Coordinates of C-alpha atoms and ligand atoms in Angstrom, one line a residue:
X1 CA -0.1 0.3 0.2
X2 CA 0.9 3.3 -0.6
X3 CA 3.5 4.7 2.0
X4 CA 1.5 8.3 1.7
X5 CA -2.6 6.3 1.6
X6 CA -4.2 6.6 5.3
X7 CA -4.6 3.3 5.4
X8 CA -6.8 3.6 8.9
X9 CA -9.1 6.1 7.4
X10 CA -9.7 4.9 4.1
X11 CA -11.2 1.2 6.1
X12 CA -12.8 3.4 8.6
X13 CA -14.4 5.6 5.3
X14 CA -15.0 2.2 3.3
X15 CA -18.7 2.1 4.6
X16 CA -17.4 -2.2 5.1
X17 CA -15.2 -2.2 2.5
X18 CA -17.4 -0.6 -0.7
X19 CA -14.9 2.6 -0.9
X20 CA -15.4 3.6 -4.5
X21 CA -14.8 0.5 -5.7
X22 CA -18.1 0.3 -8.0
X23 CA -17.2 3.9 -9.6
X24 CA -13.6 2.8 -10.2
X25 CA -14.5 -0.5 -12.0
X26 CA -16.7 1.7 -14.3
X27 CA -14.4 4.6 -15.2
X28 CA -13.1 3.9 -18.4
X29 CA -10.7 6.9 -18.6
X30 CA -8.6 4.8 -16.9
X31 CA -7.4 0.6 -16.7
X32 CA -6.2 1.1 -13.2
X33 CA -9.2 1.7 -9.2
X34 CA -8.7 5.2 -7.4
X35 CA -6.0 5.1 -5.6
X36 CA -7.8 5.1 -1.9
X37 CA -9.6 2.3 -3.6
X38 CA -6.5 0.6 -4.3
X39 CA -6.4 -0.3 -0.1
X40 CA -10.3 -1.9 -0.4
X41 CA -9.2 -4.2 -4.0
X42 CA -6.8 -5.6 -1.4
X43 CA -9.7 -7.0 1.3
X44 CA -11.8 -8.4 -1.6
X45 CA -8.3 -10.3 -2.7
X46 CA -7.2 -8.2 -5.7
X47 CA -3.8 -6.1 -6.0
X48 CA -3.5 -3.3 -9.1
X49 CA 0.1 -3.6 -10.2
X50 CA 1.5 -2.5 -13.5
X51 CA 4.3 -3.7 -14.9
X52 CA 7.7 -3.1 -14.1
X53 CA 9.4 -3.8 -17.2
X54 CA 8.1 -1.9 -18.8
X55 CA 7.0 1.0 -16.4
X56 CA 10.2 3.0 -18.0
X57 CA 9.5 2.9 -21.8
X58 CA 5.2 3.6 -21.2
X59 CA 7.1 6.3 -19.3
X60 CA 8.2 7.3 -22.1
X61 CA 6.2 7.4 -24.6
X62 CA 3.7 9.7 -22.3
X63 CA 1.6 6.6 -21.7
X64 CA -0.3 5.7 -17.7
X65 CA 2.1 2.7 -16.2
X66 CA 0.7 -0.9 -17.6
X67 CA -1.9 -1.4 -15.0
X68 CA -3.5 -5.2 -14.0
X69 CA -4.4 -7.0 -11.6
X70 CA -3.4 -9.6 -9.4
X71 CA -6.8 -12.3 -8.1
X72 CA -6.1 -14.5 -4.8
X73 CA -9.2 -16.6 -5.3
X74 CA -9.4 -18.3 -1.5
X75 CA -8.6 -21.9 -0.1
X76 CA -9.2 -22.9 3.1
X77 CA -6.8 -25.8 3.2
X78 CA -5.8 -26.1 -0.1
X79 CA -8.8 -28.4 -1.9
X80 CA -10.1 -27.7 -5.3
X81 CA -12.6 -30.0 -6.4
X82 CA -12.5 -31.3 -9.8
X83 CA -15.0 -28.6 -11.1
X84 CA -13.6 -26.1 -9.6
X85 CA -10.4 -26.7 -12.0
X86 CA -11.8 -27.1 -14.4
X87 CA -13.4 -23.5 -13.6
X88 CA -9.9 -21.7 -13.1
X89 CA -8.4 -23.9 -15.5
X90 CA -9.7 -22.2 -18.1
X91 CA -9.7 -18.4 -16.5
X92 CA -5.9 -18.8 -16.7
X93 CA -6.8 -18.6 -20.7
X94 CA -9.4 -16.1 -20.9
X95 CA -9.5 -13.0 -18.6
X96 CA -5.5 -14.4 -16.6
X97 CA -2.1 -14.1 -18.5
X98 CA -2.3 -18.6 -19.1
X99 CA -0.3 -19.1 -16.4
X100 CA -2.2 -20.4 -12.4
X101 CA 0.0 -19.5 -9.9
X102 CA 0.1 -21.7 -6.8
X103 CA 0.9 -19.6 -3.9
X104 CA 2.4 -20.5 0.1
X105 CA -1.2 -19.9 1.2
X106 CA -2.4 -23.0 -0.8
X107 CA -4.4 -20.1 -2.4
X108 CA -4.9 -20.4 -6.0
X109 CA -3.5 -16.0 -8.0
X110 CA -4.3 -15.2 -11.5
X111 CA -2.1 -12.3 -12.7
X112 CA -2.5 -10.5 -15.3
X113 CA -6.3 -9.9 -15.5
X114 CA -7.7 -6.2 -16.5
X115 CA -9.9 -4.1 -15.0
X116 CA -12.8 -5.3 -17.7
X117 CA -12.7 -8.5 -16.6
X118 CA -12.9 -9.1 -12.3
X119 CA -16.3 -8.8 -12.4
X120 CA -17.7 -12.2 -14.3
X121 CA -13.8 -13.7 -13.3
X122 CA -15.2 -13.7 -9.4
X123 CA -19.1 -14.7 -10.8
X124 CA -16.7 -17.5 -12.0
X125 CA -15.7 -18.3 -9.3
X126 CA -18.8 -18.0 -7.5
X127 CA -20.0 -20.7 -9.5
X128 CA -18.2 -22.9 -8.3
X129 CA -18.4 -21.7 -4.3
X130 CA -15.3 -19.8 -4.8
X131 CA -14.1 -16.3 -3.5
X132 CA -11.6 -14.1 -3.2
X133 CA -12.3 -12.6 -0.1
X134 CA -10.5 -11.6 2.3
X135 CA -7.6 -13.5 0.5
X136 CA -5.3 -10.8 1.1
X137 CA -6.0 -7.2 3.0
X138 CA -5.8 -6.3 6.9
X139 CA -8.3 -9.6 7.7
X140 CA -7.5 -13.5 9.0
X141 CA -6.6 -14.7 5.0
X142 CA -6.2 -18.3 3.7
X143 CA -6.2 -20.4 6.6
X144 CA -3.6 -23.1 5.8
X145 CA -4.3 -26.9 6.9
X146 CA -1.6 -29.5 6.1
X147 CA -2.8 -31.1 3.0
X148 CA -1.6 -34.6 2.9
X149 CA -5.4 -37.0 3.6
X150 CA -3.0 -40.2 5.0
X151 CA -3.3 -39.5 7.5
X152 CA -7.2 -40.7 7.5
X153 CA -9.6 -39.1 9.8
X154 CA -7.8 -36.5 11.9
X155 CA -7.0 -35.0 8.4
X156 CA -10.6 -34.6 7.8
X157 CA -11.3 -33.8 11.6
X158 CA -8.6 -31.6 11.5
X159 CA -9.3 -29.6 7.9
X160 CA -13.0 -29.1 8.5
X161 CA -11.9 -27.0 11.2
X162 CA -9.7 -25.3 9.1
X163 CA -12.2 -24.5 7.3
X164 CA -15.4 -24.0 9.9
X165 CA -12.0 -21.8 11.3
X166 CA -12.3 -20.1 8.0
X167 CA -16.0 -19.2 8.7
X168 CA -15.7 -18.0 10.8
X169 CA -13.1 -14.6 10.8
X170 CA -14.6 -14.2 7.5
X171 CA -15.9 -10.5 7.0
X172 CA -19.3 -10.0 6.9
X173 CA -19.7 -7.6 4.8
X174 CA -22.4 -7.8 1.4
X175 CA -19.7 -5.5 -0.5
X176 CA -17.8 -8.2 -2.3
X177 CA -21.4 -9.8 -3.7
X178 CA -23.0 -6.0 -3.8
X179 CA -20.0 -5.9 -6.1
X180 CA -18.9 -8.2 -7.9
X181 CA -21.7 -10.9 -7.9
X182 CA -25.1 -9.2 -8.0
X183 CA -25.0 -5.6 -7.4
X184 CA -27.8 -6.3 -4.6
X185 CA -27.9 -3.5 -2.2
X186 CA -29.0 -4.9 1.9
X187 CA -32.2 -3.6 2.6
X188 CA -32.5 0.2 2.9
X189 CA -28.2 0.5 1.9
X190 CA -27.3 0.5 5.9
X191 CA -24.2 -1.0 5.4
X192 CA -23.4 -3.9 7.7
X193 CA -22.0 -4.6 11.6
X194 CA -18.6 -6.2 11.9
X195 CA -18.6 -8.1 14.5
X196 CA -15.5 -9.4 14.9
X197 CA -12.9 -7.4 13.0
X198 CA -15.0 -4.0 13.5
X199 CA -15.7 -0.9 11.1
X200 CA -11.4 -0.6 11.0
X201 CA -10.8 -4.4 10.3
X202 CA -7.4 -5.6 12.2
X203 CA -3.7 -3.0 11.7
X204 CA -2.8 -5.3 9.2
X205 CA -3.0 -8.5 7.8
X206 CA -2.9 -11.8 9.6
X207 CA -2.3 -15.6 9.1
X208 CA -3.7 -18.7 10.9
X209 CA -3.4 -22.8 9.7
X210 CA -3.4 -26.2 11.1
X211 CA -0.7 -28.1 11.5
X212 CA -0.2 -32.4 11.8
X213 CA 2.8 -33.9 13.8
X214 CA 5.3 -35.2 12.6
X215 CA 5.0 -32.8 9.3
X216 CA 5.6 -29.3 10.0
X217 CA 4.4 -27.9 5.7
X218 CA 2.1 -24.6 6.8
X219 CA 5.4 -23.2 8.6
X220 CA 3.3 -23.3 12.1
X221 CA 5.8 -20.8 13.6
X222 CA 5.0 -18.6 10.8
X223 CA 2.3 -18.3 11.6
X224 CA -0.2 -15.5 14.0
X225 CA -2.6 -18.1 15.0
X226 CA -1.4 -21.8 14.5
X227 CA -2.7 -25.1 16.2
X228 CA -0.6 -28.0 15.9
X229 CA -3.1 -30.6 16.2
X230 CA -2.5 -33.0 19.0
X231 CA -3.7 -36.9 17.7
X232 CA -4.2 -40.7 19.4
X233 CA -4.5 -43.1 17.0
X234 CA -7.3 -41.5 14.5
X235 CA -8.6 -39.7 17.3
X236 CA -8.0 -35.6 17.8
X237 CA -7.9 -35.3 21.3
X238 CA -7.0 -31.1 20.7
X239 CA -5.0 -28.5 19.8
X240 CA -1.8 -26.7 21.2
X241 CA -2.4 -23.3 20.2
X242 CA 0.8 -20.7 19.0
X243 CA 0.9 -17.0 18.7
X244 CA 3.3 -14.2 17.6
X245 CA 4.8 -16.0 14.3
X246 CA 5.6 -13.9 11.7
X247 CA 8.0 -13.2 8.7
X248 CA 8.4 -9.7 7.5
X249 CA 10.7 -7.2 8.6
X250 CA 12.6 -3.8 7.5
X251 CA 15.5 -3.3 6.0
X252 CA 17.9 -1.3 8.5
X253 CA 14.9 -1.5 11.0
X254 CA 16.4 -3.0 13.3
X255 CA 12.5 -2.5 15.8
X256 CA 11.2 -4.8 12.9
X257 CA 11.9 -8.6 13.1
X258 CA 10.8 -12.1 12.5
X259 CA 9.3 -13.7 15.3
X260 CA 8.8 -17.2 16.0
X261 CA 5.4 -18.6 17.3
X262 CA 5.4 -18.9 21.1
X263 CA 3.1 -22.5 21.7
X264 CA 1.6 -21.2 25.0
X265 CA -0.8 -24.5 26.0
X266 CA -3.4 -27.1 24.8
X267 CA -7.3 -26.9 24.1
X268 CA -9.9 -29.5 22.6
X269 CA -11.1 -28.7 19.3
X270 CA -14.6 -27.6 20.2
X271 CA -12.6 -24.1 21.8
X272 CA -10.5 -23.3 18.9
X273 CA -13.6 -20.6 17.5
X274 CA -13.6 -18.6 20.5
X275 CA -9.6 -19.5 20.9
X276 CA -9.3 -16.9 17.1
X277 CA -11.4 -15.2 17.9
X278 CA -10.8 -13.8 20.7
X279 CA -7.2 -13.9 19.7
X280 CA -8.2 -11.5 16.5
X281 CA -9.6 -8.9 19.2
X282 CA -6.8 -8.7 21.0
X283 CA -5.2 -7.8 18.0
X284 CA -8.3 -5.6 16.4
X285 CA -8.2 -3.5 19.8
X286 CA -4.3 -4.3 21.0
X287 CA -2.7 -3.6 18.2
X288 CA -0.5 -1.3 16.8
X289 CA -2.4 1.2 14.5
X290 CA -0.1 4.1 14.2
X291 CA 2.5 2.2 12.4
X292 CA 2.5 -0.4 9.6
X293 CA 6.1 -1.8 10.4
X294 CA 5.2 -2.3 13.7
X295 CA 1.1 -3.3 13.3
X296 CA 1.4 -7.7 13.0
X297 CA 0.2 -9.7 15.5
X298 CA 4.2 -10.1 16.6
X299 CA 5.0 -7.0 18.1
X300 CA 1.5 -6.8 20.2
X301 CA 2.7 -9.9 22.2
X302 CA 6.4 -8.7 22.0
X303 CA 6.0 -5.0 23.3
X304 CA 2.5 -7.2 25.6
X305 CA 4.0 -9.8 27.3
X306 CA 3.0 -13.6 26.3
X307 CA 1.7 -13.4 30.4
X308 CA -0.3 -10.5 29.5
X309 CA -1.7 -11.5 26.7
X310 CA -2.7 -15.7 27.5
X311 CA -4.7 -14.0 30.6
X312 CA -6.4 -11.6 28.0
X313 CA -7.0 -14.6 25.8
X314 CA -8.8 -16.8 28.6
X315 CA -10.7 -13.5 30.1
X316 CA -11.8 -13.0 26.4
X317 CA -12.2 -17.0 25.8
X318 CA -13.5 -17.5 28.8
X319 CA -11.4 -21.0 28.3
X320 CA -8.4 -22.4 30.3
X321 CA -5.3 -23.1 29.2
X322 CA -3.7 -26.6 29.5
X323 CA 0.2 -26.9 29.5
X324 CA 1.1 -27.7 25.8
X325 CA 1.0 -31.4 24.8
X326 CA 4.3 -33.2 23.5
X327 CA 4.6 -33.8 19.3
X328 CA 7.0 -33.5 17.0
X329 CA 7.8 -31.6 14.4
X330 CA 11.1 -33.9 10.9
X331 CA 10.0 -31.5 7.7
X332 CA 8.5 -28.2 6.6
X333 CA 8.6 -29.3 3.8
X334 CA 6.0 -32.2 1.4
X335 CA 6.4 -36.0 0.5
X336 CA 6.9 -36.4 -3.1
X337 CA 5.4 -38.8 -5.0
X338 CA 3.5 -42.0 -4.6
X339 CA 1.6 -42.4 -1.2
X340 CA -1.5 -44.8 -0.5
X341 CA -4.6 -43.2 1.3
X342 CA -6.4 -44.1 4.1
X343 CA -9.3 -45.0 2.0
X344 CA -6.9 -47.2 -0.4
X345 CA -6.7 -45.4 -2.8
X346 CA -4.1 -42.9 -3.9
X347 CA -2.3 -39.8 -4.0
X348 CA 0.1 -38.0 -6.2
X349 CA 2.3 -35.1 -4.8
X350 CA 4.2 -33.5 -8.0
X351 CA 6.2 -31.1 -7.7
X352 CA 5.5 -27.7 -9.4
X353 CA 8.8 -24.9 -9.6
X354 CA 8.0 -21.7 -7.8
X355 CA 4.2 -23.1 -8.3
X356 CA 3.4 -21.7 -11.7
X357 CA 2.2 -23.3 -13.5
X358 CA 2.3 -23.0 -16.9
X359 CA 0.3 -23.9 -20.4
X360 CA 1.9 -28.4 -20.4
X361 CA 0.8 -28.5 -17.1
X362 CA -1.9 -27.2 -16.9
X363 CA -2.9 -28.9 -19.8
X364 CA -1.6 -32.4 -18.3
X365 CA -3.0 -31.4 -15.4
X366 CA -7.1 -30.1 -16.7
X367 CA -7.3 -34.2 -18.8
X368 CA -6.0 -35.5 -15.1
X369 CA -9.0 -33.8 -13.5
X370 CA -11.3 -34.7 -16.3
X371 CA -10.2 -38.0 -16.8
X372 CA -9.9 -39.4 -13.6
X373 CA -12.4 -36.7 -11.4
X374 CA -9.9 -36.0 -8.2
X375 CA -9.4 -33.3 -6.4
X376 CA -6.6 -31.0 -6.3
X377 CA -4.9 -29.7 -2.9
X378 CA -2.6 -27.4 -3.1
X379 CA 0.5 -27.6 -0.8
X380 CA 2.2 -24.5 1.7
X381 CA 5.5 -25.2 -0.9
X382 CA 3.5 -24.1 -3.9
X383 CA 2.8 -27.9 -5.3
X384 CA 0.1 -30.1 -5.8
X385 CA -1.3 -33.2 -4.2
X386 CA -3.6 -35.4 -7.3
X387 CA -5.8 -37.2 -4.9
X388 CA -7.8 -39.8 -4.8
X389 CA -6.6 -42.3 -7.6
X390 CA -7.3 -45.5 -7.7
X391 CA -4.2 -48.5 -8.0
X392 CA -5.3 -49.0 -11.8
X393 CA -5.4 -45.1 -13.3
X394 CA -1.8 -45.1 -11.6
X395 CA 0.1 -45.8 -15.3
X396 CA -1.7 -43.2 -16.9
X397 CA -1.9 -40.4 -14.3
X398 CA 2.3 -40.8 -14.5
X399 CA 1.6 -41.2 -18.8
X400 CA -0.1 -37.9 -18.6
X401 CA 2.3 -35.6 -16.2
X402 CA 5.6 -37.2 -18.0
X403 CA 7.6 -34.2 -19.8
X404 CA 4.4 -32.3 -17.9
X405 CA 5.3 -31.8 -14.8
X406 CA 7.9 -34.0 -12.1
X407 CA 6.7 -36.5 -9.1
X408 CA 9.7 -34.7 -8.0
X409 CA 11.3 -37.6 -8.7
X410 CA 13.6 -35.8 -11.3
X411 CA 14.4 -32.7 -9.6
X412 CA 17.0 -32.6 -7.0
X413 CA 16.2 -32.6 -4.0
X414 CA 17.7 -29.4 -3.2
X415 CA 15.3 -28.1 -6.0
X416 CA 12.0 -30.5 -4.8
X417 CA 12.8 -27.7 -1.6
X418 CA 13.1 -24.7 -2.8
X419 CA 10.3 -22.0 -3.5
X420 CA 10.6 -18.4 -4.5
X421 CA 8.0 -15.5 -4.1
X422 CA 6.5 -13.5 -7.5
X423 CA 9.0 -10.6 -7.1
X424 CA 9.5 -8.8 -9.8
X425 CA 8.4 -7.5 -12.7
X426 CA 4.7 -7.6 -10.5
X427 CA 4.6 -6.3 -7.2
X428 CA 4.8 -3.4 -6.8
X429 CA 7.5 -4.1 -3.6
X430 CA 10.0 -6.2 -5.0
X431 CA 13.8 -5.1 -4.3
X432 CA 15.5 -7.8 -7.4
X433 CA 13.9 -11.2 -8.8
X434 CA 12.6 -13.9 -6.7
X435 CA 10.0 -16.8 -9.0
X436 CA 12.0 -15.5 -12.0
X437 CA 15.8 -15.9 -11.2
X438 CA 15.7 -18.5 -8.4
X439 CA 15.9 -21.9 -11.0
X440 CA 19.2 -20.4 -12.1
X441 CA 20.5 -20.1 -8.8
X442 CA 19.1 -24.0 -7.4
X443 CA 21.3 -24.5 -10.9
X444 CA 24.2 -23.1 -10.2
X445 CA 23.7 -24.7 -6.5
X446 CA 23.3 -28.1 -7.7
X447 CA 26.6 -28.0 -9.3
X448 CA 28.9 -27.8 -5.7
X449 CA 26.4 -29.9 -4.3
X450 CA 26.8 -32.6 -7.1
X451 CA 31.2 -31.6 -6.0
X452 CA 30.4 -32.2 -2.8
X453 CA 28.5 -35.5 -3.3
X454 CA 26.2 -33.5 -1.2
X455 CA 23.9 -33.9 -4.1
X456 CA 20.8 -35.6 -2.9
X457 CA 21.0 -34.3 0.6
X458 CA 17.2 -32.1 0.6
X459 CA 17.8 -28.1 1.8
X460 CA 15.6 -25.8 1.5
X461 CA 16.6 -22.8 0.0
X462 CA 14.0 -19.6 0.0
X463 CA 14.4 -16.4 -2.0
X464 CA 11.9 -13.6 -1.6
X465 CA 12.0 -10.2 -3.9
X466 CA 12.3 -8.1 -0.6
X467 CA 11.9 -8.3 3.3
X468 CA 8.1 -9.3 3.3
X469 CA 9.7 -12.8 3.2
X470 CA 6.0 -14.6 1.7
X471 CA 8.2 -17.8 0.5
X472 CA 9.0 -17.8 4.6
X473 CA 12.7 -17.1 3.2
X474 CA 13.8 -16.7 7.5
X475 CA 12.6 -20.6 8.2
X476 CA 15.3 -21.9 5.4
X477 CA 18.2 -23.5 5.8
X478 CA 19.5 -21.3 2.9
X479 CA 17.4 -18.2 3.1
X480 CA 17.9 -14.9 0.3
X481 CA 16.1 -11.7 0.5
X482 CA 16.0 -9.0 -2.1
X483 CA 18.5 -5.7 -1.6
X484 CA 18.5 -4.5 -4.9
X485 CA 18.6 -6.0 -8.5
X486 CA 21.1 -8.9 -8.6
X487 CA 21.9 -8.1 -5.0
X488 CA 20.0 -9.9 -1.6
X489 CA 20.9 -11.3 1.7
X490 CA 22.5 -14.5 2.6
X491 CA 20.4 -16.2 5.1
X492 CA 21.6 -19.2 7.0
X493 CA 21.3 -21.9 9.3
X494 CA 17.7 -22.6 10.2
X495 CA 16.5 -25.7 11.3
X496 CA 14.2 -28.4 9.2
X497 CA 11.5 -28.9 10.0
X498 CA 10.7 -25.0 10.5
X499 CA 11.4 -24.8 14.1
X500 CA 14.4 -22.5 14.0
X501 CA 15.1 -19.1 12.2
X502 CA 18.1 -18.7 10.3
X503 CA 20.9 -15.0 10.5
X504 CA 22.2 -13.2 7.9
X505 CA 26.0 -13.9 7.2
X506 CA 25.9 -12.0 3.7
X507 CA 24.9 -8.8 3.6
X508 CA 23.6 -7.2 0.5
X509 CA 25.9 -9.8 -2.2
X510 CA 25.9 -11.0 -5.7
X511 CA 25.4 -14.8 -7.2
X512 CA 29.4 -15.3 -7.0
X513 CA 29.3 -14.3 -3.3
X514 CA 27.1 -16.0 -2.2
X515 CA 27.7 -19.3 -4.4
X516 CA 31.6 -19.0 -2.9
X517 CA 30.2 -19.0 0.6
X518 CA 27.7 -22.3 0.0
X519 CA 30.7 -23.4 -1.8
X520 CA 32.5 -23.5 1.0
X521 CA 30.2 -24.9 3.5
X522 CA 29.4 -27.7 1.5
X523 CA 32.6 -28.7 1.4
X524 CA 32.9 -28.1 5.7
X525 CA 28.8 -30.0 5.4
X526 CA 30.1 -32.6 3.7
X527 CA 32.8 -33.6 5.4
X528 CA 32.2 -32.8 8.9
X529 CA 28.7 -33.6 9.4
X530 CA 26.6 -36.7 11.4
X531 CA 25.3 -39.0 9.5
X532 CA 21.1 -38.3 8.7
X533 CA 22.5 -34.6 10.0
X534 CA 20.6 -31.5 7.9
X535 CA 22.7 -28.4 6.5
X536 CA 21.4 -26.0 8.9
X537 CA 21.5 -28.2 11.5
X538 CA 25.1 -29.0 11.3
X539 CA 26.1 -25.6 10.9
X540 CA 24.6 -24.7 14.1
X541 CA 26.5 -27.1 15.5
X542 CA 29.8 -26.6 14.1
X543 CA 29.3 -23.0 15.0
X544 CA 29.7 -22.2 11.4
X545 CA 27.0 -20.6 12.5
X546 CA 25.3 -18.6 15.6
X547 CA 21.8 -20.2 16.5
X548 CA 18.8 -17.7 16.9
X549 CA 17.6 -17.7 19.9
X550 CA 15.1 -14.7 19.5
X551 CA 13.8 -12.8 15.8
X552 CA 16.0 -10.0 16.6
X553 CA 18.9 -11.2 16.2
X554 CA 17.8 -13.2 12.7
X555 CA 19.2 -9.1 11.3
X556 CA 22.4 -8.4 13.7
X557 CA 24.1 -10.7 12.0
Ligands
SF4_601 FE1 6.4 -8.3 -2.8 FE2 8.5 -9.0 -1.4 FE3 5.7 -10.7 -1.2 FE4 8.7 -10.8 -3.2 S1 8.1 -11.4 -0.8 S2 5.8 -11.1 -3.3 S3 8.5 -8.6 -3.7 S4 6.2 -8.3 -0.4

C-alpha cells in the first residue's frame, strides 16, 4: 500500500469495504482504480499492479503504467474439487496471462487480469463456490491446513476445523457480492456490522493455519495464530495453540524482525473458534495502528508480553489453556511421489517450480482431472497433490504427467525444497528478482552440491524479492532476501523442521559471493556432518552459524 495513504481512515470510511470501487470499475479513462480503492480491493483479494519491466518505456511514451490486477482465490486448506479446478483452468486463458500460480498459503493467483475482466472472473469462481474475499487485506487470510489426506480421520477432522475457522473469521460485509456478483445492496442501503473486526478491521494482515505432526508443511511457527493437531490413533484430541509468528521485517530497521510463534497451551477442538476469535479481537483492540511496519500481531505480543496476552485470551475466550502436549515435527517440506491414502486409493504429490503452472502443466492436469475426477490439493510449498486415484489408474496419471510436470523424482532434492515469491515484474514491493531468478541460481547450487557429493541431501532454499518474506525465507536453511537488483541478503542455519530461524550471514551481496559462501559451507558439511544431520543443524553444531534464539537476532548477523 502506498506509504502516503491513510489506510486506517480509508478502512473506516469504506462503508464495510465498498469505498468507491463500484465507480472505479466503471471508469473507462484508466486501467486503474482510484488510489484509495487500491486499499479496499485488497480485502476483496485483488492487488492492482503494473508491469515494472515496462515502466520506463511507458513513462517516456507518456502512457500510464501498464496496469493489471492480481487476484487471489481463497482455498481453505488447499482443497479444490474437479469442477472448481476446471473453472480455474479456464480462467487462466480467458482473462489471465495463461498461467496459474500456486501460492505459499495454498491459494491460487491469477496475474495480468484487466479491470474490466474482474467481475466476470469473480462471478465464475462464485459459480463453483469459491471466492477471493479476505484473501488479502488486514483480515484473517486463507486458512492453511496440512494437505496430505493420508493422515485419514485426523486430517479430515483438522481440515474441517480449518474450514470452520475460515468461515468464522471471514468478514461479514455484503460489499463483495454487491460489487462483484449481483449488484444488490442490502435492504435500505445500510452497512453491515463486522462483529469480529469492527469498522477498521485489523491493523495488518493476519495468518492462521493447522499443522499435523510430524509434518510442519504450513510452517506453523510463522503463523500469527497456529494450531498443532494432537491425536491419539485416529482420534483428534485437540490442539496446541501457537501465537505471534510472522516473517516480515524491513531492511535496516531493527525494531522490525521475523518472529517464531510461541506455543502457549493445549485446547480441546470445540474451543478452537472461541480462542481464534479472542486472539483476533485482542489484535484488533491492541495492535499498533500508528505504524504499519510494526502493526503485525507478533509485535503486540512482543510489546505487551506473553503473560499479559494469555491472561487476556483466557478472559475473552472463557477457555482455560492446559499445558501443551508433546509433538514432534520432522520437516517443513512436502512428501513427493505416490502415497497410499487412508481409504486405499492413492495420492500423488507433484513438484511445481515456484508454484507456476504453465500451459503444458495445466493441460496435463486438466486431462487428469477430466478423466479421473480427482481432487486437487495445493500444498503450503507451492506444489500440487492429486488425490483419490485408484490403483489401476496410476500408470495413466504418470503417463499424462510425464514431461509436463514432475512428480518429484526428476528434480534434485535441493530444487524440490526450493521456493520463491513472485517479485518482479508484478509485485510493487520487489527489490530484486525471485521467481524468475531462483531456478537458475538453484542450478548453480546443484552443481556445488554435486561437487561435494551431497546432491541428494534435501536442503531448503527460499528466496523473496523483499524483506516481507512471502516465501518464508527466514525459515530456510539457505534464505535469500532481495536488497536491490542482483543483490541479496544471505541467511543461513534455520532448522529443517521449521522450528529455528536462520541468521544473516552475508549482507547485500551478488551471486558470486553467495555461491562462494555456499561452496565453502557445502564442503565443510560434506566432510563434517553426522549421519542424517541436516545442513542447517550442522552449521549451528559446527559453530559456523550461531543459533538464533529470538527473531531480533536474525538481522544482527
Ligand atoms: Fe512481493 Fe516482497 Fe512478497 Fe516477494 S516477498 S511477493 S517481493 S511483497
